[in-house]
Amino acid sequence: MLLAGDVGGTKTNLALYDMAASPRTPAVEASLPSAHYASLEDLVRDFLKQHAAPVERAAFGVAGPVVDGQATITNLPWKMDEAELARGLGIARVALLNDLEALATAVPALEPADLLTLSAGTPEPHGALAVIAPGTGLGEAFVTFDGDRYRTHGSEGGHADFAPANATQLDLLRTLQARWGHVSYERVCAGIGIPNLYGYLKDVGAAPEPAWLAERLASATDHTPVIVAAAME
């Protein structure tokens, strides 16, 4: 029995996998509010109280780099350590890995039913694979074939310099540079970048801002969900 987890600032998704039955379909899964717990160990212990199982291994993807088996997460006061988690939870082995590295690990196991083609092309056998995940931030990872199997590589590519491709994007870059100095792709291609795009387009007069939307934004702490909801409406 394996335990897998996706640790996020808002919620942590956990699942138990019975490898003898089905490695692709979780036997049990749950989503728990991260901020309600003092540590990942407390959260996992609560999950296992509700779903008792003889877990032999556990792996947790975290939003950030993992160094020497230790990790922290941006939006939580948690410090995670593989050895301490294994000891505290009574699990033989616990692994921490970057969340995008975790996603990349799964890519070679995807089946045709899991895929949606956005732009048709000719596949290159054993070619390099990219994983790009725009969420609150912009996660990036890549996968290479070493002649025997695929190997995953985490990266913090979302923090690379934003490179404008036309006059409008160049003006956007200059506007954001005046505010922050360094402008990464995460500033324009992720959840935290949506208010930046909205504010820029508003300031250059791309479209009028409705009074009802201005009122919603004025009363909101986080503008991103307000902008997205208005766009969907």
mmCIF file of C-alpha atoms in Angstrom, residues 29-219:
data_model
loop_
_atom_site.group_PDB
_atom_site.id
_atom_site.type_symbol
_atom_site.label_atom_id
_atom_site.label_comp_id
_atom_site.label_asym_id
_atom_site.label_seq_id
_atom_site.Cartn_x
_atom_site.Cartn_y
_atom_site.Cartn_z
ATOM 1 C CA GLU A 29 -8.521 9.710 -1.683
ATOM 2 C CA ALA A 30 -9.293 12.873 0.243
ATOM 3 C CA SER A 31 -8.606 16.610 0.224
ATOM 4 C CA LEU A 32 -7.792 18.288 3.548
ATOM 5 C CA PRO A 33 -7.417 22.025 4.329
ATOM 6 C CA SER A 34 -3.691 22.542 4.896
ATOM 7 C CA ALA A 35 -3.998 25.603 7.137
ATOM 8 C CA HIS A 36 -6.034 23.622 9.697
ATOM 9 C CA TYR A 37 -2.943 21.591 10.654
ATOM 10 C CA ALA A 38 0.296 22.507 12.385
ATOM 11 C CA SER A 39 2.364 20.208 10.161
ATOM 12 C CA LEU A 40 2.211 17.725 7.305
ATOM 13 C CA GLU A 41 2.706 14.940 9.846
ATOM 14 C CA ASP A 42 -0.421 16.019 11.749
ATOM 15 C CA LEU A 43 -2.440 16.178 8.541
ATOM 16 C CA VAL A 44 -1.328 12.739 7.332
ATOM 17 C CA ARG A 45 -1.886 11.196 10.750
ATOM 18 C CA ASP A 46 -5.467 12.519 10.740
ATOM 19 C CA PHE A 47 -6.006 11.059 7.248
ATOM 20 C CA LEU A 48 -4.680 7.644 8.316
ATOM 21 C CA LYS A 49 -6.900 7.634 11.402
ATOM 22 C CA GLN A 50 -9.890 7.848 9.076
ATOM 23 C CA HIS A 51 -8.456 5.411 6.525
ATOM 24 C CA ALA A 52 -6.327 2.888 8.402
ATOM 25 C CA ALA A 53 -3.966 0.995 6.091
ATOM 26 C CA PRO A 54 -0.561 -0.725 6.301
ATOM 27 C CA VAL A 55 1.336 1.930 4.348
ATOM 28 C CA GLU A 56 4.803 0.786 3.239
ATOM 29 C CA ARG A 57 5.937 3.870 1.307
ATOM 30 C CA ALA A 58 4.838 7.488 1.005
ATOM 31 C CA ALA A 59 5.714 10.284 -1.429
ATOM 32 C CA PHE A 60 4.682 13.941 -1.229
ATOM 33 C CA GLY A 61 4.954 16.569 -3.945
ATOM 34 C CA VAL A 62 5.619 20.054 -2.575
ATOM 35 C CA ALA A 63 5.554 23.475 -4.240
ATOM 36 C CA GLY A 64 9.237 24.326 -4.050
ATOM 37 C CA PRO A 65 12.719 22.807 -4.130
ATOM 38 C CA VAL A 66 13.653 19.778 -2.021
ATOM 39 C CA VAL A 67 17.223 19.899 -0.657
ATOM 40 C CA ASP A 68 18.783 17.021 1.307
ATOM 41 C CA GLY A 69 15.366 15.493 1.975
ATOM 42 C CA GLN A 70 13.957 18.724 3.398
ATOM 43 C CA ALA A 71 11.484 21.242 2.054
ATOM 44 C CA THR A 72 9.382 24.238 2.979
ATOM 45 C CA ILE A 73 6.328 25.568 1.204
ATOM 46 C CA THR A 74 5.733 29.207 0.395
ATOM 47 C CA ASN A 75 2.265 29.665 1.842
ATOM 48 C CA LEU A 76 2.535 27.428 4.916
ATOM 49 C CA PRO A 77 4.695 27.568 8.072
ATOM 50 C CA TRP A 78 5.622 23.903 7.603
ATOM 51 C CA LYS A 79 9.139 22.500 7.551
ATOM 52 C CA MET A 80 9.120 19.007 6.088
ATOM 53 C CA ASP A 81 11.840 16.388 6.581
ATOM 54 C CA GLU A 82 11.764 12.895 5.046
ATOM 55 C CA ALA A 83 13.412 11.154 7.997
ATOM 56 C CA GLU A 84 11.244 12.886 10.603
ATOM 57 C CA LEU A 85 8.058 12.115 8.656
ATOM 58 C CA ALA A 86 9.022 8.444 8.301
ATOM 59 C CA ARG A 87 9.762 8.184 12.008
ATOM 60 C CA GLY A 88 6.696 10.118 13.136
ATOM 61 C CA LEU A 89 4.267 8.280 10.862
ATOM 62 C CA GLY A 90 5.824 4.836 11.267
ATOM 63 C CA ILE A 91 6.348 4.436 7.508
ATOM 64 C CA ALA A 92 9.466 2.647 6.245
ATOM 65 C CA ARG A 93 10.315 5.256 3.635
ATOM 66 C CA VAL A 94 9.013 8.755 2.911
ATOM 67 C CA ALA A 95 10.087 10.790 -0.123
ATOM 68 C CA LEU A 96 9.657 14.503 -0.723
ATOM 69 C CA LEU A 97 9.933 15.851 -4.254
ATOM 70 C CA ASN A 98 9.125 19.010 -6.125
ATOM 71 C CA ASP A 99 5.490 18.988 -7.202
ATOM 72 C CA LEU A 100 6.341 19.517 -10.867
ATOM 73 C CA GLU A 101 8.918 16.735 -10.705
ATOM 74 C CA ALA A 102 6.141 14.541 -9.333
ATOM 75 C CA LEU A 103 3.887 15.456 -12.258
ATOM 76 C CA ALA A 104 6.706 14.842 -14.710
ATOM 77 C CA THR A 105 7.278 11.378 -13.247
ATOM 78 C CA ALA A 106 3.733 10.451 -14.263
ATOM 79 C CA VAL A 107 3.986 11.669 -17.864
ATOM 80 C CA PRO A 108 5.529 8.478 -19.343
ATOM 81 C CA ALA A 109 2.695 6.474 -17.743
ATOM 82 C CA LEU A 110 -0.065 8.452 -19.475
ATOM 83 C CA GLU A 111 -2.299 6.561 -21.882
ATOM 84 C CA PRO A 112 -4.045 7.839 -25.036
ATOM 85 C CA ALA A 113 -7.293 8.408 -23.119
ATOM 86 C CA ASP A 114 -5.428 10.796 -20.806
ATOM 87 C CA LEU A 115 -4.307 13.084 -23.638
ATOM 88 C CA LEU A 116 -5.832 16.043 -25.467
ATOM 89 C CA THR A 117 -4.020 17.280 -28.573
ATOM 90 C CA LEU A 118 -3.815 21.073 -28.807
ATOM 91 C CA SER A 119 -1.554 21.233 -31.855
ATOM 92 C CA ALA A 120 -0.986 18.142 -33.967
ATOM 93 C CA GLY A 121 2.573 17.161 -34.776
ATOM 94 C CA THR A 122 4.874 14.210 -35.353
ATOM 95 C CA PRO A 123 6.046 12.554 -32.124
ATOM 96 C CA GLU A 124 9.767 12.004 -31.707
ATOM 97 C CA PRO A 125 10.446 8.653 -30.002
ATOM 98 C CA HIS A 126 12.193 9.191 -26.670
ATOM 99 C CA GLY A 127 12.314 12.948 -27.228
ATOM 100 C CA ALA A 128 12.504 15.398 -24.335
ATOM 101 C CA LEU A 129 9.167 16.170 -22.645
ATOM 102 C CA ALA A 130 8.095 19.413 -20.983
ATOM 103 C CA VAL A 131 5.608 19.846 -18.159
ATOM 104 C CA ILE A 132 4.141 23.344 -17.692
ATOM 105 C CA ALA A 133 1.644 23.964 -14.910
ATOM 106 C CA PRO A 134 0.108 27.422 -14.568
ATOM 107 C CA GLY A 135 -1.622 27.595 -11.187
ATOM 108 C CA THR A 136 -1.112 30.172 -8.476
ATOM 109 C CA GLY A 137 2.471 30.215 -9.730
ATOM 110 C CA LEU A 138 4.070 28.812 -12.894
ATOM 111 C CA GLY A 139 5.616 25.390 -12.348
ATOM 112 C CA GLU A 140 7.904 23.832 -14.931
ATOM 113 C CA ALA A 141 9.763 20.524 -15.247
ATOM 114 C CA PHE A 142 11.192 18.362 -18.010
ATOM 115 C CA VAL A 143 11.762 14.684 -18.746
ATOM 116 C CA THR A 144 14.643 13.125 -20.690
ATOM 117 C CA PHE A 145 15.348 9.581 -21.866
ATOM 118 C CA ASP A 146 18.719 8.156 -20.794
ATOM 119 C CA GLY A 147 18.695 5.182 -23.169
ATOM 120 C CA ASP A 148 16.989 2.933 -20.651
ATOM 121 C CA ARG A 149 14.212 4.916 -18.991
ATOM 122 C CA TYR A 150 12.836 8.405 -18.569
ATOM 123 C CA ARG A 151 14.310 10.631 -15.866
ATOM 124 C CA THR A 152 12.618 13.687 -14.444
ATOM 125 C CA HIS A 153 14.171 17.059 -13.689
ATOM 126 C CA GLY A 154 12.555 19.741 -11.582
ATOM 127 C CA SER A 155 13.175 23.410 -12.361
ATOM 128 C CA GLU A 156 12.172 26.863 -11.223
ATOM 129 C CA GLY A 157 11.694 27.940 -14.841
ATOM 130 C CA GLY A 158 8.662 30.043 -13.996
ATOM 131 C CA HIS A 159 11.072 32.590 -12.536
ATOM 132 C CA ALA A 160 12.936 33.025 -15.835
ATOM 133 C CA ASP A 161 12.829 36.483 -17.431
ATOM 134 C CA PHE A 162 9.637 37.298 -19.331
ATOM 135 C CA ALA A 163 10.642 37.794 -22.999
ATOM 136 C CA PRO A 164 8.138 39.986 -24.906
ATOM 137 C CA ALA A 165 7.304 38.911 -28.441
ATOM 138 C CA ASN A 166 5.496 42.036 -29.732
ATOM 139 C CA ALA A 167 5.054 45.750 -29.024
ATOM 140 C CA THR A 168 2.178 45.271 -26.574
ATOM 141 C CA GLN A 169 4.104 42.713 -24.533
ATOM 142 C CA LEU A 170 7.149 44.998 -24.551
ATOM 143 C CA ASP A 171 5.048 47.829 -23.122
ATOM 144 C CA LEU A 172 3.650 45.401 -20.527
ATOM 145 C CA LEU A 173 7.205 44.417 -19.558
ATOM 146 C CA ARG A 174 8.246 48.054 -19.113
ATOM 147 C CA THR A 175 5.167 48.736 -16.994
ATOM 148 C CA LEU A 176 5.824 45.779 -14.707
ATOM 149 C CA GLN A 177 9.558 46.510 -14.540
ATOM 150 C CA ALA A 178 8.749 49.917 -13.102
ATOM 151 C CA ARG A 179 6.942 48.134 -10.264
ATOM 152 C CA TRP A 180 9.193 45.144 -9.551
ATOM 153 C CA GLY A 181 12.410 45.458 -11.520
ATOM 154 C CA HIS A 182 12.650 41.769 -12.396
ATOM 155 C CA VAL A 183 9.656 40.416 -14.321
ATOM 156 C CA SER A 184 9.387 36.635 -14.578
ATOM 157 C CA TYR A 185 7.019 34.576 -16.706
ATOM 158 C CA GLU A 186 5.156 33.802 -13.490
ATOM 159 C CA ARG A 187 4.184 37.495 -13.327
ATOM 160 C CA VAL A 188 2.179 37.171 -16.541
ATOM 161 C CA CYS A 189 1.396 33.458 -17.080
ATOM 162 C CA ALA A 190 -0.044 32.309 -13.747
ATOM 163 C CA GLY A 191 -2.740 33.112 -11.233
ATOM 164 C CA ILE A 192 -0.663 35.808 -9.546
ATOM 165 C CA GLY A 193 -0.179 37.441 -12.946
ATOM 166 C CA ILE A 194 -3.868 37.835 -13.818
ATOM 167 C CA PRO A 195 -4.274 41.104 -11.847
ATOM 168 C CA ASN A 196 -1.113 42.391 -13.561
ATOM 169 C CA LEU A 197 -2.597 41.742 -17.001
ATOM 170 C CA TYR A 198 -5.956 43.162 -15.978
ATOM 171 C CA GLY A 199 -4.418 46.316 -14.496
ATOM 172 C CA TYR A 200 -2.249 46.909 -17.554
ATOM 173 C CA LEU A 201 -5.112 46.481 -20.035
ATOM 174 C CA LYS A 202 -7.294 48.764 -17.916
ATOM 175 C CA ASP A 203 -4.617 51.458 -17.750
ATOM 176 C CA VAL A 204 -3.985 51.470 -21.519
ATOM 177 C CA GLY A 205 -7.733 51.691 -22.218
ATOM 178 C CA ALA A 206 -8.112 48.301 -23.885
ATOM 179 C CA ALA A 207 -11.689 48.127 -22.557
ATOM 180 C CA PRO A 208 -13.833 50.047 -20.059
ATOM 181 C CA GLU A 209 -14.125 48.674 -16.522
ATOM 182 C CA PRO A 210 -17.785 48.142 -15.527
ATOM 183 C CA ALA A 211 -18.795 49.840 -12.286
ATOM 184 C CA TRP A 212 -20.022 46.552 -10.780
ATOM 185 C CA LEU A 213 -16.645 44.930 -11.405
ATOM 186 C CA ALA A 214 -14.741 47.876 -9.958
ATOM 187 C CA GLU A 215 -16.908 47.564 -6.847
ATOM 188 C CA ARG A 216 -16.160 43.836 -6.517
ATOM 189 C CA LEU A 217 -12.433 44.411 -6.911
ATOM 190 C CA ALA A 218 -12.418 47.222 -4.370
ATOM 191 C CA SER A 219 -13.851 44.929 -1.693
#
